[in-house]
PDB file of C-alpha atoms in Angstrom:
ATOM      1  CA  MET A 983     204.288  36.165  61.182  1.00 65.00           C
ATOM      2  CA  LYS A 984     202.036  38.532  63.174  1.00 63.00           C
ATOM      3  CA  LYS A 985     200.852  40.232  59.984  1.00 68.00           C
ATOM      4  CA  ALA A 986     200.020  36.884  58.401  1.00 61.00           C
ATOM      5  CA  PHE A 987     198.061  35.786  61.471  1.00 56.00           C
ATOM      6  CA  TYR A 988     196.191  39.111  61.598  1.00 61.00           C
ATOM      7  CA  PHE A 989     195.257  38.775  57.920  1.00 58.00           C
ATOM      8  CA  PHE A 990     194.048  35.195  58.390  1.00 52.00           C
ATOM      9  CA  TYR A 991     192.079  35.956  61.563  1.00 60.00           C
ATOM     10  CA  HIS A 992     190.472  39.204  60.414  1.00 71.00           C
ATOM     11  CA  LYS A 993     190.383  39.124  56.608  1.00 70.00           C
ATOM     12  CA  THR A 994     189.547  35.549  55.611  1.00 78.00           C
ATOM     13  CA  LEU A 995     186.268  33.640  55.710  1.00 76.00           C
ATOM     14  CA  VAL A 996     187.740  30.917  57.922  1.00 70.00           C
ATOM     15  CA  GLY A 997     189.190  33.480  60.291  1.00 69.00           C
ATOM     16  CA  ASN A 998     185.849  35.279  60.545  1.00 78.00           C
ATOM     17  CA  LEU A 999     184.133  31.973  61.291  1.00 80.00           C
ATOM     18  CA  ILE A1000     186.653  31.181  64.034  1.00 77.00           C
ATOM     19  CA  ARG A1001     186.129  34.629  65.568  1.00 79.00           C
ATOM     20  CA  TYR A1002     182.349  34.203  65.414  1.00 79.00           C
ATOM     21  CA  MET A1003     182.480  30.805  67.135  1.00 83.00           C
ATOM     22  CA  TYR A1004     184.882  32.131  69.780  1.00 81.00           C
ATOM     23  CA  HIS A1005     182.588  35.040  70.703  1.00 82.00           C
ATOM     24  CA  LEU A1006     179.528  32.800  70.585  1.00 85.00           C
ATOM     25  CA  LEU A1007     181.071  30.329  73.012  1.00 87.00           C
ATOM     26  CA  LYS A1008     182.381  33.054  75.283  1.00 89.00           C
ATOM     27  CA  GLU A1009     179.096  34.960  75.475  1.00 90.00           C
ATOM     28  CA  ARG A1010     176.565  32.131  75.386  1.00 91.00           C
ATOM     29  CA  VAL A1011     178.234  28.911  76.569  1.00 93.00           C
ATOM     30  CA  TRP A1012     181.154  29.483  78.928  1.00 93.00           C
ATOM     31  CA  PRO A1013     180.191  30.021  82.601  1.00 96.00           C
ATOM     32  CA  ASP A1014     180.565  33.575  83.895  1.00 97.00           C
ATOM     33  CA  LYS A1015     183.362  32.555  86.239  1.00 97.00           C
ATOM     34  CA  VAL A1016     185.401  31.070  83.402  1.00 97.00           C
ATOM     35  CA  VAL A1017     184.989  34.186  81.239  1.00 97.00           C
ATOM     36  CA  ILE A1018     185.858  36.567  84.069  1.00 98.00           C
ATOM     37  CA  LYS A1019     188.997  34.622  85.004  1.00 98.00           C
ATOM     38  CA  TYR A1020     189.998  34.416  81.343  1.00 97.00           C
ATOM     39  CA  ASP A1021     189.515  38.143  80.704  1.00 97.00           C
ATOM     40  CA  TYR A1022     191.312  39.050  83.928  1.00 98.00           C
ATOM     41  CA  ARG A1023     194.374  37.015  82.929  1.00 97.00           C
ATOM     42  CA  ARG A1024     194.391  38.552  79.441  1.00 96.00           C
ATOM     43  CA  SER A1025     194.187  42.092  80.842  1.00 96.00           C
ATOM     44  CA  MET A1026     196.282  41.806  83.986  1.00 97.00           C
ATOM     45  CA  GLY A1027     198.758  39.089  83.033  1.00 97.00           C
ATOM     46  CA  LYS A1028     198.122  37.021  86.154  1.00 97.00           C
ATOM     47  CA  THR A1029     195.634  34.607  87.696  1.00 98.00           C
ATOM     48  CA  LEU A1030     192.529  35.994  89.378  1.00 98.00           C
ATOM     49  CA  ASN A1031     192.278  34.971  93.032  1.00 97.00           C
ATOM     50  CA  LEU A1032     188.577  34.471  93.769  1.00 97.00           C
ATOM     51  CA  SER A1033     188.913  32.136  96.740  1.00 97.00           C
ATOM     52  CA  ASN A1034     190.765  34.759  98.795  1.00 97.00           C
ATOM     53  CA  PRO A1035     190.648  38.098  96.939  1.00 98.00           C
ATOM     54  CA  VAL A1036     193.085  40.679  98.270  1.00 98.00           C
ATOM     55  CA  THR A1037     193.477  43.491  95.749  1.00 98.00           C
ATOM     56  CA  LEU A1038     190.754  45.974  94.828  1.00 98.00           C
ATOM     57  CA  ASN A1039     190.563  44.591  91.291  1.00 98.00           C
ATOM     58  CA  GLU A1040     190.205  41.043  92.630  1.00 98.00           C
ATOM     59  CA  LYS A1041     187.417  42.130  94.962  1.00 98.00           C
ATOM     60  CA  ILE A1042     185.604  43.961  92.155  1.00 98.00           C
ATOM     61  CA  ASN A1043     185.617  40.731  90.159  1.00 98.00           C
ATOM     62  CA  TRP A1044     184.525  38.719  93.207  1.00 98.00           C
ATOM     63  CA  LEU A1045     181.567  41.071  93.572  1.00 98.00           C
ATOM     64  CA  LYS A1046     180.618  40.500  89.921  1.00 97.00           C
ATOM     65  CA  LEU A1047     179.982  36.861  90.728  1.00 97.00           C
ATOM     66  CA  ASN A1048     178.765  36.998  94.313  1.00 97.00           C
ATOM     67  CA  ASP A1049     176.700  40.154  94.766  1.00 97.00           C
ATOM     68  CA  ARG A1050     173.761  39.962  92.375  1.00 96.00           C
ATOM     69  CA  ARG A1051     170.754  41.784  93.793  1.00 97.00           C
ATOM     70  CA  LYS A1052     167.791  43.432  92.186  1.00 97.00           C
ATOM     71  CA  ILE A1053     168.884  46.808  93.534  1.00 97.00           C
ATOM     72  CA  GLN A1054     171.943  46.608  91.284  1.00 97.00           C
ATOM     73  CA  THR A1055     169.783  46.174  88.197  1.00 98.00           C
ATOM     74  CA  ILE A1056     167.721  49.176  89.308  1.00 98.00           C
ATOM     75  CA  CYS A1057     170.782  51.338  89.896  1.00 98.00           C
ATOM     76  CA  ALA A1058     172.468  50.314  86.618  1.00 98.00           C
ATOM     77  CA  ASP A1059     169.322  51.171  84.651  1.00 98.00           C
ATOM     78  CA  LYS A1060     169.671  54.846  83.703  1.00 98.00           C
ATOM     79  CA  VAL A1061     165.892  55.243  83.791  1.00 98.00           C
ATOM     80  CA  LEU A1062     165.017  53.323  86.976  1.00 98.00           C
ATOM     81  CA  VAL A1063     167.947  54.752  88.948  1.00 98.00           C
ATOM     82  CA  ARG A1064     166.186  58.111  88.854  1.00 98.00           C
ATOM     83  CA  ASP A1065     163.630  56.796  91.371  1.00 98.00           C
ATOM     84  CA  TYR A1066     166.461  55.593  93.629  1.00 98.00           C
ATOM     85  CA  ILE A1067     168.065  59.041  93.521  1.00 98.00           C
ATOM     86  CA  LYS A1068     164.762  60.813  94.117  1.00 98.00           C
ATOM     87  CA  ASP A1069     164.021  58.607  97.130  1.00 98.00           C
ATOM     88  CA  LYS A1070     167.495  58.780  98.702  1.00 98.00           C
ATOM     89  CA  ILE A1071     168.676  62.343  98.149  1.00 98.00           C
ATOM     90  CA  GLY A1072     165.975  64.246  96.228  1.00 98.00           C
ATOM     91  CA  GLU A1073     165.022  64.882  92.606  1.00 97.00           C
ATOM     92  CA  GLN A1074     166.854  68.232  92.528  1.00 98.00           C
ATOM     93  CA  TYR A1075     170.026  66.277  91.740  1.00 98.00           C
ATOM     94  CA  LEU A1076     168.556  64.640  88.631  1.00 98.00           C
ATOM     95  CA  VAL A1077     169.389  65.845  85.144  1.00 98.00           C
ATOM     96  CA  PRO A1078     166.110  67.072  83.547  1.00 98.00           C
ATOM     97  CA  LEU A1079     164.514  64.247  81.558  1.00 98.00           C
ATOM     98  CA  ILE A1080     162.922  65.054  78.185  1.00 97.00           C
ATOM     99  CA  LEU A1081     161.849  61.727  76.724  1.00 96.00           C
ATOM    100  CA  VAL A1082     161.954  57.941  77.207  1.00 97.00           C
ATOM    101  CA  VAL A1083     161.194  55.607  74.266  1.00 97.00           C
ATOM    102  CA  LYS A1084     161.561  51.906  73.424  1.00 97.00           C
ATOM    103  CA  ASN A1085     162.561  52.449  69.808  1.00 96.00           C
ATOM    104  CA  ALA A1086     164.783  55.121  68.312  1.00 95.00           C
ATOM    105  CA  ASN A1087     162.353  55.560  65.431  1.00 95.00           C
ATOM    106  CA  GLU A1088     159.972  57.152  67.938  1.00 96.00           C
ATOM    107  CA  ILE A1089     162.313  60.120  68.290  1.00 95.00           C
ATOM    108  CA  GLU A1090     161.289  62.893  65.925  1.00 93.00           C
ATOM    109  CA  ASN A1091     162.914  66.250  65.484  1.00 92.00           C
ATOM    110  CA  GLU A1092     159.845  68.014  66.866  1.00 93.00           C
ATOM    111  CA  ASP A1093     160.086  65.942  70.057  1.00 92.00           C
ATOM    112  CA  LEU A1094     163.402  67.573  70.934  1.00 95.00           C
ATOM    113  CA  PRO A1095     163.594  70.922  72.719  1.00 95.00           C
ATOM    114  CA  GLU A1096     165.370  73.993  71.414  1.00 95.00           C
ATOM    115  CA  PHE A1097     168.114  73.626  74.034  1.00 95.00           C
ATOM    116  CA  PRO A1098     170.982  71.061  73.790  1.00 96.00           C
ATOM    117  CA  VAL A1099     170.244  67.439  74.736  1.00 97.00           C
ATOM    118  CA  ILE A1100     172.029  64.141  75.176  1.00 97.00           C
ATOM    119  CA  ILE A1101     170.568  60.873  73.872  1.00 97.00           C
ATOM    120  CA  LYS A1102     171.658  57.533  75.321  1.00 96.00           C
ATOM    121  CA  THR A1103     170.548  54.004  76.049  1.00 97.00           C
ATOM    122  CA  ASN A1104     169.705  52.935  79.596  1.00 97.00           C
ATOM    123  CA  HIS A1105     171.100  49.402  79.581  1.00 96.00           C
ATOM    124  CA  ASP A1106     174.760  49.542  78.622  1.00 91.00           C
ATOM    125  CA  SER A1107     177.951  51.559  78.926  1.00 86.00           C
ATOM    126  CA  GLY A1108     178.877  54.419  76.608  1.00 79.00           C
ATOM    127  CA  GLY A1109     177.213  55.225  73.310  1.00 76.00           C
ATOM    128  CA  VAL A1110     175.917  58.743  73.967  1.00 91.00           C
ATOM    129  CA  PHE A1111     174.966  61.345  71.379  1.00 94.00           C
ATOM    130  CA  MET A1112     175.156  65.056  72.138  1.00 94.00           C
ATOM    131  CA  ILE A1113     172.896  67.350  70.143  1.00 95.00           C
ATOM    132  CA  ARG A1114     173.543  71.042  70.633  1.00 94.00           C
ATOM    133  CA  ASN A1115     171.243  72.198  67.834  1.00 94.00           C
ATOM    134  CA  LYS A1116     168.478  69.885  66.635  1.00 92.00           C
ATOM    135  CA  ASN A1117     168.059  71.915  63.437  1.00 91.00           C
ATOM    136  CA  THR A1118     171.525  70.992  62.202  1.00 93.00           C
ATOM    137  CA  ILE A1119     171.433  67.271  63.022  1.00 91.00           C
ATOM    138  CA  ASP A1120     170.331  64.341  60.860  1.00 93.00           C
ATOM    139  CA  LEU A1121     168.654  61.902  63.260  1.00 95.00           C
ATOM    140  CA  LYS A1122     168.627  58.960  60.830  1.00 95.00           C
ATOM    141  CA  PRO A1123     172.181  57.655  61.467  1.00 95.00           C
ATOM    142  CA  ILE A1124     171.722  58.252  65.189  1.00 95.00           C
ATOM    143  CA  ARG A1125     168.521  56.169  65.170  1.00 96.00           C
ATOM    144  CA  VAL A1126     170.317  53.325  63.379  1.00 96.00           C
ATOM    145  CA  LYS A1127     173.114  53.254  65.970  1.00 95.00           C
ATOM    146  CA  LEU A1128     170.706  53.498  68.901  1.00 96.00           C
ATOM    147  CA  ASN A1129     168.493  50.674  67.628  1.00 95.00           C
ATOM    148  CA  ASP A1130     171.589  48.533  67.120  1.00 95.00           C
ATOM    149  CA  ARG A1131     172.530  49.123  70.774  1.00 95.00           C
ATOM    150  CA  LEU A1132     169.010  48.245  71.903  1.00 96.00           C
ATOM    151  CA  ARG A1133     169.410  44.773  70.400  1.00 95.00           C
ATOM    152  CA  LYS A1134     172.522  44.009  72.447  1.00 94.00           C
ATOM    153  CA  ASN A1135     172.697  42.722  76.010  1.00 96.00           C
ATOM    154  CA  TYR A1136     175.773  44.273  77.592  1.00 94.00           C
ATOM    155  CA  TYR A1137     175.902  41.486  80.188  1.00 96.00           C
ATOM    156  CA  LEU A1138     176.795  38.884  77.553  1.00 96.00           C
ATOM    157  CA  LYS A1139     180.047  40.677  76.774  1.00 93.00           C
ATOM    158  CA  SER A1140     180.940  42.043  80.193  1.00 95.00           C
ATOM    159  CA  LYS A1141     179.456  39.368  82.502  1.00 97.00           C
ATOM    160  CA  GLU A1142     178.419  42.227  84.760  1.00 97.00           C
ATOM    161  CA  TRP A1143     175.140  40.737  85.972  1.00 97.00           C
ATOM    162  CA  GLN A1144     173.388  44.023  86.766  1.00 97.00           C
ATOM    163  CA  TYR A1145     172.920  44.676  83.040  1.00 97.00           C
ATOM    164  CA  LYS A1146     171.374  41.289  82.255  1.00 97.00           C
ATOM    165  CA  ASN A1147     167.727  42.025  83.051  1.00 97.00           C
ATOM    166  CA  ILE A1148     167.469  45.711  82.186  1.00 98.00           C
ATOM    167  CA  LYS A1149     164.677  46.393  79.700  1.00 97.00           C
ATOM    168  CA  PRO A1150     166.391  48.407  76.941  1.00 97.00           C
ATOM    169  CA  ARG A1151     165.152  51.932  76.393  1.00 97.00           C
ATOM    170  CA  ILE A1152     166.401  55.254  75.081  1.00 97.00           C
ATOM    171  CA  LEU A1153     166.345  58.405  77.145  1.00 97.00           C
ATOM    172  CA  VAL A1154     166.790  62.020  76.165  1.00 97.00           C
ATOM    173  CA  GLU A1155     168.094  64.385  78.825  1.00 98.00           C
ATOM    174  CA  LYS A1156     169.083  68.007  78.910  1.00 97.00           C
ATOM    175  CA  LEU A1157     172.742  68.414  78.027  1.00 96.00           C
ATOM    176  CA  LEU A1158     174.452  69.977  81.017  1.00 96.00           C
ATOM    177  CA  LEU A1159     176.617  72.939  80.076  1.00 94.00           C
ATOM    178  CA  THR A1160     178.453  75.564  82.112  1.00 92.00           C
ATOM    179  CA  LYS A1161     177.746  79.272  81.726  1.00 93.00           C
ATOM    180  CA  SER A1162     180.597  79.404  79.230  1.00 92.00           C
ATOM    181  CA  GLY A1163     178.989  76.631  77.153  1.00 90.00           C
ATOM    182  CA  ASP A1164     181.466  73.904  78.118  1.00 88.00           C
ATOM    183  CA  ILE A1165     180.795  70.335  79.224  1.00 88.00           C
ATOM    184  CA  PRO A1166     181.009  70.430  83.046  1.00 90.00           C
ATOM    185  CA  MET A1167     183.723  68.727  85.031  1.00 88.00           C
ATOM    186  CA  ASP A1168     182.662  65.318  86.268  1.00 90.00           C
ATOM    187  CA  TYR A1169     183.794  63.645  89.458  1.00 97.00           C
ATOM    188  CA  LYS A1170     183.683  59.922  90.152  1.00 98.00           C
ATOM    189  CA  VAL A1171     183.547  59.071  93.844  1.00 98.00           C
ATOM    190  CA  HIS A1172     184.746  55.572  94.731  1.00 98.00           C
ATOM    191  CA  CYS A1173     183.028  54.306  97.871  1.00 98.00           C
ATOM    192  CA  PHE A1174     184.146  51.380 100.029  1.00 98.00           C
ATOM    193  CA  ASN A1175     181.524  49.863 102.331  1.00 98.00           C
ATOM    194  CA  GLY A1176     179.264  52.872 102.061  1.00 97.00           C
ATOM    195  CA  LYS A1177     181.943  55.513 102.607  1.00 98.00           C
ATOM    196  CA  ALA A1178     183.655  57.756 100.049  1.00 98.00           C
ATOM    197  CA  HIS A1179     187.421  57.202  99.847  1.00 98.00           C
ATOM    198  CA  LEU A1180     188.668  58.349  96.444  1.00 98.00           C
ATOM    199  CA  ILE A1181     187.707  60.928  93.843  1.00 98.00           C
ATOM    200  CA  GLN A1182     188.598  60.306  90.215  1.00 98.00           C
ATOM    201  CA  VAL A1183     188.836  63.390  88.012  1.00 96.00           C
ATOM    202  CA  ASP A1184     189.017  62.958  84.232  1.00 90.00           C
ATOM    203  CA  ILE A1185     190.440  65.885  82.268  1.00 87.00           C
ATOM    204  CA  GLY A1186     190.002  66.283  78.509  1.00 84.00           C
ATOM    205  CA  ARG A1187     187.804  63.230  78.023  1.00 77.00           C
ATOM    206  CA  GLY A1188     187.539  62.054  74.428  1.00 72.00           C
ATOM    207  CA  SER A1189     190.762  63.783  73.419  1.00 77.00           C
ATOM    208  CA  GLU A1190     194.380  62.716  73.077  1.00 79.00           C
ATOM    209  CA  SER A1191     195.080  64.838  76.160  1.00 84.00           C
ATOM    210  CA  HIS A1192     192.809  62.806  78.418  1.00 89.00           C
ATOM    211  CA  PHE A1193     194.350  62.678  81.890  1.00 93.00           C
ATOM    212  CA  ARG A1194     193.022  61.153  85.114  1.00 96.00           C
ATOM    213  CA  ASN A1195     193.940  62.470  88.560  1.00 97.00           C
ATOM    214  CA  TRP A1196     193.205  60.775  91.880  1.00 98.00           C
ATOM    215  CA  TYR A1197     192.443  62.557  95.169  1.00 98.00           C
ATOM    216  CA  ASP A1198     191.424  61.499  98.651  1.00 98.00           C
ATOM    217  CA  THR A1199     188.476  63.048 100.468  1.00 98.00           C
ATOM    218  CA  ASN A1200     190.714  65.882 101.729  1.00 98.00           C
ATOM    219  CA  TRP A1201     191.607  66.648  98.103  1.00 98.00           C
ATOM    220  CA  GLU A1202     195.176  65.483  98.488  1.00 98.00           C
ATOM    221  CA  ARG A1203     196.753  64.028  95.346  1.00 98.00           C
ATOM    222  CA  GLN A1204     197.257  60.264  95.535  1.00 98.00           C
ATOM    223  CA  PRO A1205     200.538  58.567  94.507  1.00 97.00           C
ATOM    224  CA  PHE A1206     199.077  55.920  92.190  1.00 97.00           C
ATOM    225  CA  LYS A1207     197.436  55.651  88.800  1.00 97.00           C
ATOM    226  CA  TRP A1208     194.455  53.526  87.740  1.00 98.00           C
ATOM    227  CA  SER A1209     194.397  54.311  84.059  1.00 96.00           C
ATOM    228  CA  SER A1210     192.259  53.211  81.112  1.00 93.00           C
ATOM    229  CA  PRO A1211     193.382  52.662  77.502  1.00 91.00           C
ATOM    230  CA  LYS A1212     192.848  55.527  75.059  1.00 83.00           C
ATOM    231  CA  ALA A1213     192.189  55.338  71.327  1.00 79.00           C
ATOM    232  CA  ASN A1214     195.765  56.458  70.557  1.00 78.00           C
ATOM    233  CA  ASN A1215     197.214  53.403  72.372  1.00 79.00           C
ATOM    234  CA  LYS A1216     198.192  55.548  75.334  1.00 87.00           C
ATOM    235  CA  ARG A1217     196.582  55.582  78.762  1.00 93.00           C
ATOM    236  CA  THR A1218     194.675  58.046  80.924  1.00 93.00           C
ATOM    237  CA  ASP A1219     197.617  58.626  83.261  1.00 94.00           C
ATOM    238  CA  PRO A1220     197.618  61.459  85.832  1.00 94.00           C
ATOM    239  CA  ALA A1221     198.371  64.978  84.653  1.00 93.00           C
ATOM    240  CA  ASP A1222     201.418  66.906  85.840  1.00 94.00           C
ATOM    241  CA  PHE A1223     199.079  69.575  87.201  1.00 94.00           C
ATOM    242  CA  ASP A1224     196.325  69.640  89.804  1.00 95.00           C
ATOM    243  CA  ILE A1225     192.632  70.417  89.590  1.00 93.00           C
ATOM    244  CA  ASP A1226     191.142  72.866  92.062  1.00 95.00           C
ATOM    245  CA  LYS A1227     189.023  71.375  94.804  1.00 96.00           C
ATOM    246  CA  PRO A1228     185.344  71.731  93.860  1.00 94.00           C
ATOM    247  CA  THR A1229     183.323  74.032  96.109  1.00 93.00           C
ATOM    248  CA  SER A1230     180.685  71.310  96.334  1.00 94.00           C
ATOM    249  CA  LEU A1231     183.104  68.603  97.562  1.00 97.00           C
ATOM    250  CA  SER A1232     181.573  68.182 101.043  1.00 97.00           C
ATOM    251  CA  GLU A1233     178.080  67.901  99.583  1.00 98.00           C
ATOM    252  CA  MET A1234     179.278  65.468  96.935  1.00 98.00           C
ATOM    253  CA  LEU A1235     180.891  63.189  99.515  1.00 98.00           C
ATOM    254  CA  GLU A1236     177.906  63.277 101.867  1.00 98.00           C
ATOM    255  CA  LEU A1237     175.491  62.402  99.055  1.00 98.00           C
ATOM    256  CA  SER A1238     177.783  59.647  97.803  1.00 98.00           C
ATOM    257  CA  ASN A1239     177.872  58.095 101.271  1.00 98.00           C
ATOM    258  CA  THR A1240     174.079  58.022 101.337  1.00 98.00           C
ATOM    259  CA  LEU A1241     173.754  56.413  97.900  1.00 98.00           C
ATOM    260  CA  ALA A1242     176.542  53.890  98.548  1.00 98.00           C
ATOM    261  CA  GLN A1243     175.127  52.424 101.777  1.00 97.00           C
ATOM    262  CA  PRO A1244     173.822  49.120 100.326  1.00 97.00           C
ATOM    263  CA  PHE A1245     177.100  48.280  98.575  1.00 98.00           C
ATOM    264  CA  ASP A1246     180.558  46.961  99.458  1.00 98.00           C
ATOM    265  CA  TYR A1247     182.102  48.825  96.530  1.00 98.00           C
ATOM    266  CA  VAL A1248     180.499  51.305  94.161  1.00 98.00           C
ATOM    267  CA  ARG A1249     181.364  54.379  92.123  1.00 98.00           C
ATOM    268  CA  ILE A1250     179.025  57.382  92.231  1.00 98.00           C
ATOM    269  CA  ASP A1251     179.424  59.907  89.412  1.00 98.00           C
ATOM    270  CA  TRP A1252     178.620  63.624  89.601  1.00 97.00           C
ATOM    271  CA  TYR A1253     178.580  66.684  87.368  1.00 95.00           C
ATOM    272  CA  ASN A1254     179.456  70.059  88.822  1.00 94.00           C
ATOM    273  CA  VAL A1255     177.726  72.800  86.810  1.00 94.00           C
ATOM    274  CA  ASP A1256     178.935  76.177  88.069  1.00 93.00           C
ATOM    275  CA  GLY A1257     178.728  74.939  91.667  1.00 91.00           C
ATOM    276  CA  THR A1258     175.471  72.973  91.288  1.00 95.00           C
ATOM    277  CA  LEU A1259     175.642  69.185  91.596  1.00 97.00           C
ATOM    278  CA  TYR A1260     173.873  66.737  89.295  1.00 98.00           C
ATOM    279  CA  PHE A1261     173.921  62.959  89.611  1.00 98.00           C
ATOM    280  CA  GLY A1262     175.604  61.150  86.732  1.00 97.00           C
ATOM    281  CA  GLU A1263     175.407  57.387  87.200  1.00 97.00           C
ATOM    282  CA  ILE A1264     176.204  54.472  89.495  1.00 98.00           C
ATOM    283  CA  THR A1265     178.923  52.034  88.426  1.00 97.00           C
ATOM    284  CA  PHE A1266     179.551  48.774  90.271  1.00 98.00           C
ATOM    285  CA  HIS A1267     182.696  47.482  88.552  1.00 98.00           C
ATOM    286  CA  HIS A1268     185.061  50.287  87.564  1.00 97.00           C
ATOM    287  CA  ASP A1269     186.759  49.351  84.269  1.00 96.00           C
ATOM    288  CA  SER A1270     185.348  45.874  84.945  1.00 97.00           C
ATOM    289  CA  GLY A1271     188.212  45.311  87.392  1.00 98.00           C
ATOM    290  CA  TYR A1272     190.599  44.699  84.477  1.00 98.00           C
ATOM    291  CA  GLN A1273     192.945  47.705  84.653  1.00 97.00           C
ATOM    292  CA  PRO A1274     196.064  47.626  86.867  1.00 97.00           C
ATOM    293  CA  ILE A1275     196.608  50.013  89.755  1.00 98.00           C
ATOM    294  CA  VAL A1276     200.218  51.187  89.689  1.00 98.00           C
ATOM    295  CA  PRO A1277     202.258  50.751  91.866  1.00 98.00           C
ATOM    296  CA  GLU A1278     200.720  47.329  92.501  1.00 96.00           C
ATOM    297  CA  GLU A1279     201.001  47.784  96.252  1.00 98.00           C
ATOM    298  CA  TRP A1280     198.168  50.312  95.989  1.00 98.00           C
ATOM    299  CA  ASP A1281     195.883  47.664  94.500  1.00 98.00           C
ATOM    300  CA  VAL A1282     196.484  45.781  97.760  1.00 98.00           C
ATOM    301  CA  LYS A1283     196.168  48.863 100.003  1.00 98.00           C
ATOM    302  CA  LEU A1284     192.862  49.865  98.436  1.00 98.00           C
ATOM    303  CA  GLY A1285     191.665  46.277  98.441  1.00 98.00           C
ATOM    304  CA  ASN A1286     192.272  46.079 102.190  1.00 97.00           C
ATOM    305  CA  LEU A1287     189.752  48.892 102.659  1.00 97.00           C
ATOM    306  CA  VAL A1288     186.921  46.864 101.108  1.00 98.00           C
ATOM    307  CA  LYS A1289     185.302  44.360 103.490  1.00 97.00           C
ATOM    308  CA  LEU A1290     183.348  41.942 101.330  1.00 97.00           C
ATOM    309  CA  GLY A1291     179.838  41.298 102.598  1.00 93.00           C
ATOM    310  CA  GLU A1292     179.944  44.021 105.241  1.00 89.00           C
ATOM    311  CA  ASN A1293     177.338  46.232 103.599  1.00 88.00           C
ATOM    312  CA  SER A1294     175.603  43.918 101.140  1.00 82.00           C
ATOM    313  CA  LYS A1295     174.800  41.186 103.659  1.00 76.00           C
ATOM    314  CA  LYS A1296     173.584  43.453 106.427  1.00 68.00           C
ATOM    315  CA  ASN A1297     171.428  45.455 104.043  1.00 64.00           C
ATOM    316  CA  ASP A1298     167.753  44.624 103.933  1.00 51.00           C
ATOM    317  CA  LEU A1299     167.851  44.693 100.125  1.00 46.00           C
ATOM    318  CA  LEU A1300     170.134  41.651  99.910  1.00 44.00           C
ATOM    319  CA  ASN A1301     167.368  39.268  98.858  1.00 46.00           C
ATOM    320  CA  ALA A1302     165.233  41.840  97.050  1.00 45.00           C
TER     321      ALA A1302
END
């Protein structure tokens, strides 16, 4: 029965039309609140409580609908956020920028430096291209994929408002590598009401051995998991081993606290390159608030630490 339904829904003309109309209604017609509640139920298997949110995931979804300020659009824009970082903590934490263009066809091989770079769009999530040697890369398929991403508004799918009004562009940055030529470890600092509380460490990203460990600000392992789905139908559960505390932890936490001040909840990402910190990005709704925290009691415990409106309402940027 399932195979027959899959064939009808995905392989027939009528099924394709039904899928098209469903996505059209969901992205263009249904109110944001309806879509968010629908997606939450599909992902979490329960009703989203927006009238009295208690868990961290509930509060993340509440913030999607109720905290919509210009500063969030600025910080979600991978180009404009650079000014925010420069103003708040200094440009020394910015990854060197090579190029910003409005169309991928503007990127020519001669525009790229001899050292490795990363190419990405500024207005959505994911979709990055790493180029270690420009002389061995065909840019044509990369341009096609980038231009396709430029035509899409990530807000329509995610209902994360901060992406709605970003002007799509492509940026080329230096690819950060360690002295040994590896991609550096990245650390995601989850901040509640302007204060760092949790550090997420992803190990083996993009591989079948992708694990995710959780630590508090004293670098003590936490007894929960907040995992994401992987391509192999498994999840990014914690590893059975620990990661050494980064030497730059105190600096990372202090900088995160500074950047997180205007927000009730936010995630600040960092790269540690042989002891030197570089800012990664700012994320307002980790996994869109659709992935369970296990045991469930920790979703409540972490949710209790977030006081909705405490930082956003008292901040002068509320009505900016």
